[in-house]
XYZ file of C-alpha atoms in Angstrom:
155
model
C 117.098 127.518 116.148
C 115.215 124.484 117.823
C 116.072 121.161 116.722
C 113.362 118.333 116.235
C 114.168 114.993 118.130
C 112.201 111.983 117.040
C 110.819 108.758 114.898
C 110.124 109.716 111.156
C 108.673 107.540 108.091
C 110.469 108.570 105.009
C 108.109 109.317 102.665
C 110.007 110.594 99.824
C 114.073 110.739 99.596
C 115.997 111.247 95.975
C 120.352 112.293 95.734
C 119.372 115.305 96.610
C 116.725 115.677 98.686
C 114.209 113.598 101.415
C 110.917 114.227 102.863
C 110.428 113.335 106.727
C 106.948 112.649 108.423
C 106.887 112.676 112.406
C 105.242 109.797 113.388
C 104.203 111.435 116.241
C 102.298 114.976 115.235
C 102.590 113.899 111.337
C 104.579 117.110 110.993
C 106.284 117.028 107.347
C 110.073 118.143 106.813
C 112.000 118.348 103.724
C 115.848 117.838 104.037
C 117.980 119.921 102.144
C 120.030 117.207 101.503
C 119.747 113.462 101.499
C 122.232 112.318 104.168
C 121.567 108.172 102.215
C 117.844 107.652 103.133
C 115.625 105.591 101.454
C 111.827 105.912 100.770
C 109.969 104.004 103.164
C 112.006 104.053 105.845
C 111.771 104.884 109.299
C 114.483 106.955 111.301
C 115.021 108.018 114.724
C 116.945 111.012 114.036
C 117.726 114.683 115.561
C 116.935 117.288 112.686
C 117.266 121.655 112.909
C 115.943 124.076 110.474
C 118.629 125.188 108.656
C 119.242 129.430 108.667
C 118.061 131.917 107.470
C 114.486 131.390 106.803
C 114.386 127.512 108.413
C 111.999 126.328 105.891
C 114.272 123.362 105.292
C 115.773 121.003 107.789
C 119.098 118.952 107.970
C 119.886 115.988 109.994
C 121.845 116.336 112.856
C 121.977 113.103 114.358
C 120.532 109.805 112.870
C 120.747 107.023 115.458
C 118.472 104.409 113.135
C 117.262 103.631 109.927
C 115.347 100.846 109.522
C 112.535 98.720 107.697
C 109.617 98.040 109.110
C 107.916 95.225 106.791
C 104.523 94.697 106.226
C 103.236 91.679 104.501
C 100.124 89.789 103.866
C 100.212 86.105 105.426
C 98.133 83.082 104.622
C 96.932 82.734 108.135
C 93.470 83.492 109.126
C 92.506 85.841 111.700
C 92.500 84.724 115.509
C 89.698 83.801 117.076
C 89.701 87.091 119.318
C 90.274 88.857 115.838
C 87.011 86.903 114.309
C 84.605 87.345 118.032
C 85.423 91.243 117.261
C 84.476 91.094 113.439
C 81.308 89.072 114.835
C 80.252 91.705 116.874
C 80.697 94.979 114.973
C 79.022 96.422 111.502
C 80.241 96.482 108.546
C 82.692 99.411 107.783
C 84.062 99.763 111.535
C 87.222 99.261 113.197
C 88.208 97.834 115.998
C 91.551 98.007 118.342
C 93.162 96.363 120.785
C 96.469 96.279 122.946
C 98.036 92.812 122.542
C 99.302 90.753 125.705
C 102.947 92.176 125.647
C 103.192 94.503 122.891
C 101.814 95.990 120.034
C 98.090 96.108 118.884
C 95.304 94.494 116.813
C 93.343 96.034 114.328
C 90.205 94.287 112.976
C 87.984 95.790 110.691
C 85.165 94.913 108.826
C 84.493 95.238 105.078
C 82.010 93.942 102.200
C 83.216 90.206 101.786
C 83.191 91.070 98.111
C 85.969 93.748 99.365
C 88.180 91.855 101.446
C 91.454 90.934 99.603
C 91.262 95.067 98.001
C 90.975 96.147 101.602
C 93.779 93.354 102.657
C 95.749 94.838 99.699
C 94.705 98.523 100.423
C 96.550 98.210 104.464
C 99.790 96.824 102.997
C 100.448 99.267 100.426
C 98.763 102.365 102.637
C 102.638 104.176 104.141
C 100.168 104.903 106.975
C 100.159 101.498 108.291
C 104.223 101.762 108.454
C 103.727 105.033 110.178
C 101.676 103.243 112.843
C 104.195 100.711 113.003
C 106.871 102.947 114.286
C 104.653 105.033 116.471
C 103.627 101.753 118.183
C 107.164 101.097 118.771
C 106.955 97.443 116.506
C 109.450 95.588 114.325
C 106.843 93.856 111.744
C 103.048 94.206 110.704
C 101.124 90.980 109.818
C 97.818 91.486 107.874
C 95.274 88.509 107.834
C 92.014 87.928 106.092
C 88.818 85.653 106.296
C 85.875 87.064 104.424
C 84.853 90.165 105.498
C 87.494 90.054 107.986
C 90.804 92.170 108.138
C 92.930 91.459 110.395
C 95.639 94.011 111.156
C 98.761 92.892 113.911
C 101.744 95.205 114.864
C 104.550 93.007 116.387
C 107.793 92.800 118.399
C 110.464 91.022 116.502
């Protein structure tokens, strides 16, 4: 039996039962039982298949649980954030390391499209999932027209 060390986004947990996604390799596990995770969560746990046919996995060690928020803000995006919109088509996306740490994502969209695109990032578990590969504590999401501006951040 080999057990599975690493960061997971909850995507799914009930009394019973909760569904793990590595953020790493996006591998999915389902826990046999629910050891008091909730949906949208991220853990850094330890899980093993359980025996005999290990198609289910229990948690072994949990060493975190915690939020990671994302939320729409009422700034606009930086001028690095609008020089990259300026210089890239419609439809693309663009990333960057920040100074320090974390990362920038700026994409482009239809400026008819940009507060459903804004909305479509915050609401996407994806953009969590990032979050905790990246290593971050928050995710900031800014918009100008045609402009989305995506930031993972340190506390």
């Amino acid at each position: 039996m080999s057990t599975k060390e690493g960061t997971f986004l909850v995507t799914h947990a009930d009394d019973e039962s909760a569904t793990l996604r590595d953020v790493a390799d996006s591998q999915v596990l389902t826990l046999s039982e629910n050891p008091g995770l909730d949906a949208g969560s991220v853990v850094d746990a330890t899980v093993e298949p359980e025996p005999p046919m290990e198609v289910t996995y229990t948690v072994v060690e949990l060493d975190a649980e915690r939020t990671i928020p994302v939320e729409r803000v009422e700034f606009e995006p930086t001028a690095q954030a609008t020089d990259i919109a300026a210089d890239q088509p419609v439809g693309d996306l663009t990333t960057r390391e920040r100074a320090g740490e974390g990362e920038i994502h700026v994409l482009t969209v239809p400026e008819e499209d940009t507060e459903d695109a804004a909305t479509e990032v915050v609401e996407d578990e994806a953009t969590v999932s990032r979050a905790a590969r990246l290593g971050v504590d928050r995710v900031e999401v800014r918009t100008a027209a045609g402009v989305v501006s995506v930031r993972y951040l340190p506390d």
